[in-house]
């Protein structure tokens, strides 16, 4: 997954200077998907979605939900964006 993430971000595969940060965001995205879907393991078929979410987290580390400056405003999704949620299986129900 790290190699795919580097390719999509345009980082040279031999450049290891960002590997720690990229692995952090890959782990964070796996935890977020496991939590959202109530899974203990992520199927291999969702590896591309894990990478997409890791890239989202990498590019949006602030977690800002909305910022306004004068007449301009921007909104950044906090958590899993809808475009990625729509690719995930529906969350499983936890039985207590």
XYZ file of N, CA and C in Angstrom:
288
model
N 0.824 -1.199 0.000
C 0.000 0.000 0.000
C 0.866 1.260 0.000
N 2.014 1.182 0.664
C 2.901 2.342 0.733
C 3.372 2.755 -0.662
N 3.694 1.762 -1.489
C 4.166 2.064 -2.842
C 3.080 2.763 -3.657
N 1.846 2.272 -3.572
C 0.735 2.892 -4.296
C 0.506 4.317 -3.814
N 0.578 4.509 -2.514
C 0.388 5.844 -1.955
C 1.457 6.801 -2.477
N 2.712 6.341 -2.513
C 3.796 7.178 -3.027
C 3.569 7.528 -4.495
N 3.152 6.546 -5.286
C 2.906 6.798 -6.708
C 1.803 7.831 -6.894
N 0.712 7.690 -6.156
C -0.412 8.616 -6.294
C -0.059 10.026 -5.829
N 0.847 10.128 -4.861
C 1.274 11.438 -4.366
C 2.441 12.016 -5.171
N 2.979 11.236 -6.104
C 4.101 11.711 -6.908
C 5.423 11.708 -6.168
N 5.550 10.835 -5.173
C 6.786 10.716 -4.394
C 7.613 9.581 -4.991
N 8.900 9.814 -5.171
C 9.800 8.793 -5.705
C 9.772 7.568 -4.788
N 9.653 6.386 -5.386
C 9.578 5.153 -4.600
C 10.836 4.907 -3.770
N 11.968 5.449 -4.197
C 13.220 5.262 -3.456
C 13.397 6.279 -2.330
N 12.557 7.303 -2.307
C 12.620 8.335 -1.266
C 11.947 7.801 -0.002
N 12.745 7.554 1.030
C 12.208 7.001 2.273
C 12.029 8.070 3.350
N 12.267 9.328 3.011
C 12.213 10.400 4.005
C 10.802 10.620 4.559
N 9.781 10.253 3.814
C 8.399 10.472 4.259
C 7.699 9.175 4.654
N 8.420 8.070 4.658
C 7.806 6.773 4.939
C 7.141 6.711 6.306
N 7.756 7.312 7.318
C 7.174 7.283 8.663
C 5.821 7.975 8.678
N 5.737 9.149 8.079
C 4.472 9.890 8.035
C 3.441 9.154 7.191
N 3.853 8.624 6.052
C 2.915 7.909 5.182
C 2.375 6.660 5.871
N 3.251 5.920 6.558
C 2.800 4.736 7.303
C 1.846 5.125 8.422
N 2.099 6.264 9.058
C 1.197 6.755 10.102
C -0.211 6.960 9.539
N -0.299 7.620 8.387
C -1.610 7.886 7.794
C -2.259 6.618 7.248
N -1.466 5.661 6.791
C -2.031 4.367 6.388
C -2.640 3.656 7.594
N -1.911 3.654 8.724
C -2.434 3.030 9.947
C -3.682 3.753 10.441
N -3.645 5.079 10.392
C -4.792 5.874 10.832
C -6.020 5.577 9.970
N -5.822 5.434 8.670
C -6.952 5.150 7.787
C -7.496 3.744 8.027
N -6.623 2.787 8.316
C -7.083 1.433 8.633
C -7.912 1.431 9.912
N -7.464 2.156 10.913
C -8.209 2.244 12.175
C -9.564 2.903 11.946
N -9.591 3.974 11.150
C -10.845 4.679 10.883
C -11.837 3.785 10.148
N -11.355 3.022 9.168
C -12.246 2.140 8.409
C -12.741 0.995 9.284
N -11.850 0.405 10.087
C -12.274 -0.663 11.001
C -13.327 -0.151 11.972
N -13.123 1.035 12.484
C -14.067 1.621 13.429
C -15.400 1.936 12.754
N -15.360 2.544 11.579
C -16.585 2.919 10.865
C -17.402 1.688 10.475
N -16.717 0.647 9.990
C -17.416 -0.552 9.507
C -17.614 -1.610 10.594
N -17.112 -1.361 11.798
C -17.163 -2.332 12.892
C -16.533 -3.662 12.469
N -15.326 -3.592 11.922
C -14.589 -4.774 11.463
C -13.358 -4.975 12.338
N -12.893 -6.208 12.395
C -11.619 -6.462 13.063
C -10.493 -6.554 12.041
N -10.823 -6.953 10.817
C -9.855 -7.046 9.727
C -10.445 -6.379 8.489
N -9.588 -5.740 7.716
C -10.023 -5.102 6.473
C -9.716 -6.053 5.323
N -10.733 -6.396 4.517
C -10.472 -7.291 3.383
C -9.516 -6.653 2.373
N -8.764 -7.488 1.691
C -7.802 -7.012 0.698
C -8.476 -6.187 -0.392
N -9.734 -6.464 -0.658
C -10.464 -5.741 -1.705
C -10.627 -4.257 -1.378
N -10.415 -3.875 -0.124
C -10.553 -2.471 0.281
C -9.208 -1.749 0.397
N -8.127 -2.391 -0.031
C -6.799 -1.772 0.075
C -6.727 -0.422 -0.637
N -7.341 -0.322 -1.817
C -7.315 0.953 -2.546
C -8.052 2.046 -1.781
N -9.128 1.679 -1.093
C -9.892 2.650 -0.306
C -9.070 3.096 0.900
N -8.336 2.167 1.508
C -7.442 2.510 2.623
C -6.419 3.541 2.154
N -5.850 3.327 0.973
C -4.859 4.258 0.426
C -5.505 5.611 0.139
N -6.709 5.601 -0.448
C -7.412 6.866 -0.728
C -7.637 7.667 0.549
N -8.061 6.993 1.612
C -8.304 7.685 2.878
C -6.989 8.168 3.492
N -5.941 7.372 3.381
C -4.629 7.781 3.898
C -4.136 9.032 3.173
N -4.342 9.100 1.871
C -3.954 10.288 1.105
C -4.778 11.485 1.550
N -6.074 11.273 1.790
C -6.929 12.360 2.279
C -6.402 12.881 3.615
N -6.083 11.974 4.537
C -5.548 12.382 5.840
C -4.199 13.092 5.682
N -3.356 12.607 4.778
C -2.034 13.198 4.539
C -2.167 14.623 4.008
N -3.110 14.831 3.113
C -3.276 16.149 2.495
C -4.095 17.107 3.358
N -4.810 16.595 4.352
C -5.650 17.427 5.223
C -5.369 17.123 6.690
N -4.136 17.349 7.161
C -3.802 16.976 8.538
C -4.442 17.872 9.599
N -4.895 19.055 9.214
C -5.439 20.006 10.180
C -6.770 19.552 10.770
N -7.598 18.898 9.964
C -8.916 18.515 10.440
C -9.858 19.697 10.558
N -9.572 20.782 9.837
C -10.426 21.970 9.854
C -11.741 21.620 9.180
N -12.855 21.966 9.811
C -14.141 21.680 9.196
C -14.643 22.844 8.365
N -14.375 24.069 8.794
C -14.785 25.216 8.006
C -13.925 26.416 8.381
N -13.476 27.137 7.370
C -12.688 28.343 7.597
C -13.210 29.436 6.680
N -13.367 30.633 7.226
C -13.845 31.760 6.442
C -12.846 32.893 6.544
N -12.545 33.498 5.401
C -11.635 34.632 5.364
C -12.257 35.659 4.423
N -12.805 36.701 4.995
C -13.492 37.707 4.186
C -14.705 37.100 3.511
N -14.765 37.224 2.199
C -15.901 36.664 1.468
C -15.629 35.236 0.995
N -14.436 34.716 1.278
C -14.092 33.355 0.869
C -14.261 32.399 2.041
N -14.748 31.218 1.742
C -14.832 30.191 2.773
C -14.454 28.852 2.165
N -13.934 27.979 3.011
C -13.611 26.633 2.551
C -14.051 25.649 3.615
N -14.442 24.494 3.169
C -14.868 23.444 4.073
C -14.021 22.212 3.814
N -13.463 21.666 4.864
C -12.691 20.434 4.770
C -13.403 19.402 5.636
N -13.638 18.249 5.070
C -14.354 17.196 5.779
C -13.476 16.645 6.891
N -14.037 16.513 8.076
C -13.335 15.922 9.206
C -13.813 14.480 9.331
N -12.914 13.535 9.344
C -13.290 12.129 9.386
C -13.216 11.531 7.992
N -14.085 10.583 7.703
C -14.092 9.921 6.400
C -15.015 10.691 5.463
N -14.498 11.175 4.331
C -15.353 11.910 3.399
C -16.409 11.000 2.765
N -17.520 11.591 2.356
C -18.627 10.832 1.774
C -18.200 10.048 0.539
N -17.299 10.611 -0.262
C -16.856 9.912 -1.477
C -16.159 8.594 -1.146
N -15.520 8.522 0.007
C -14.861 7.284 0.428
C -15.848 6.391 1.169
N -16.717 6.967 1.987
C -17.734 6.170 2.687
C -18.598 5.394 1.710
N -18.902 6.009 0.562
C -19.770 5.346 -0.413
C -19.114 4.107 -1.016
N -17.805 3.982 -0.914
C -17.082 2.815 -1.435
C -16.921 1.718 -0.384
N -17.246 2.030 0.850
C -17.098 1.068 1.944
C -18.381 0.269 2.126
N -18.264 -0.943 2.679
C -19.485 -1.685 2.994
C -20.246 -0.973 4.112
N -21.531 -1.226 4.183
C -22.327 -0.619 5.249
C -21.798 -1.071 6.602
N -21.817 -0.173 7.591
C -21.322 -0.547 8.920
C -22.111 -1.719 9.502
N -21.397 -2.613 10.151
C -22.043 -3.743 10.819
C -22.606 -3.267 12.143
N -23.680 -3.884 12.550
C -24.317 -3.520 13.817
C -23.607 -4.253 14.946
N -23.262 -3.491 15.990
C -22.648 -4.101 17.168
C -23.753 -4.581 18.099
N -23.665 -5.829 18.510
C -24.616 -6.374 19.467
C -23.982 -6.265 20.839
N -24.675 -5.611 21.735
C -24.130 -5.399 23.071
C -24.603 -6.463 24.012
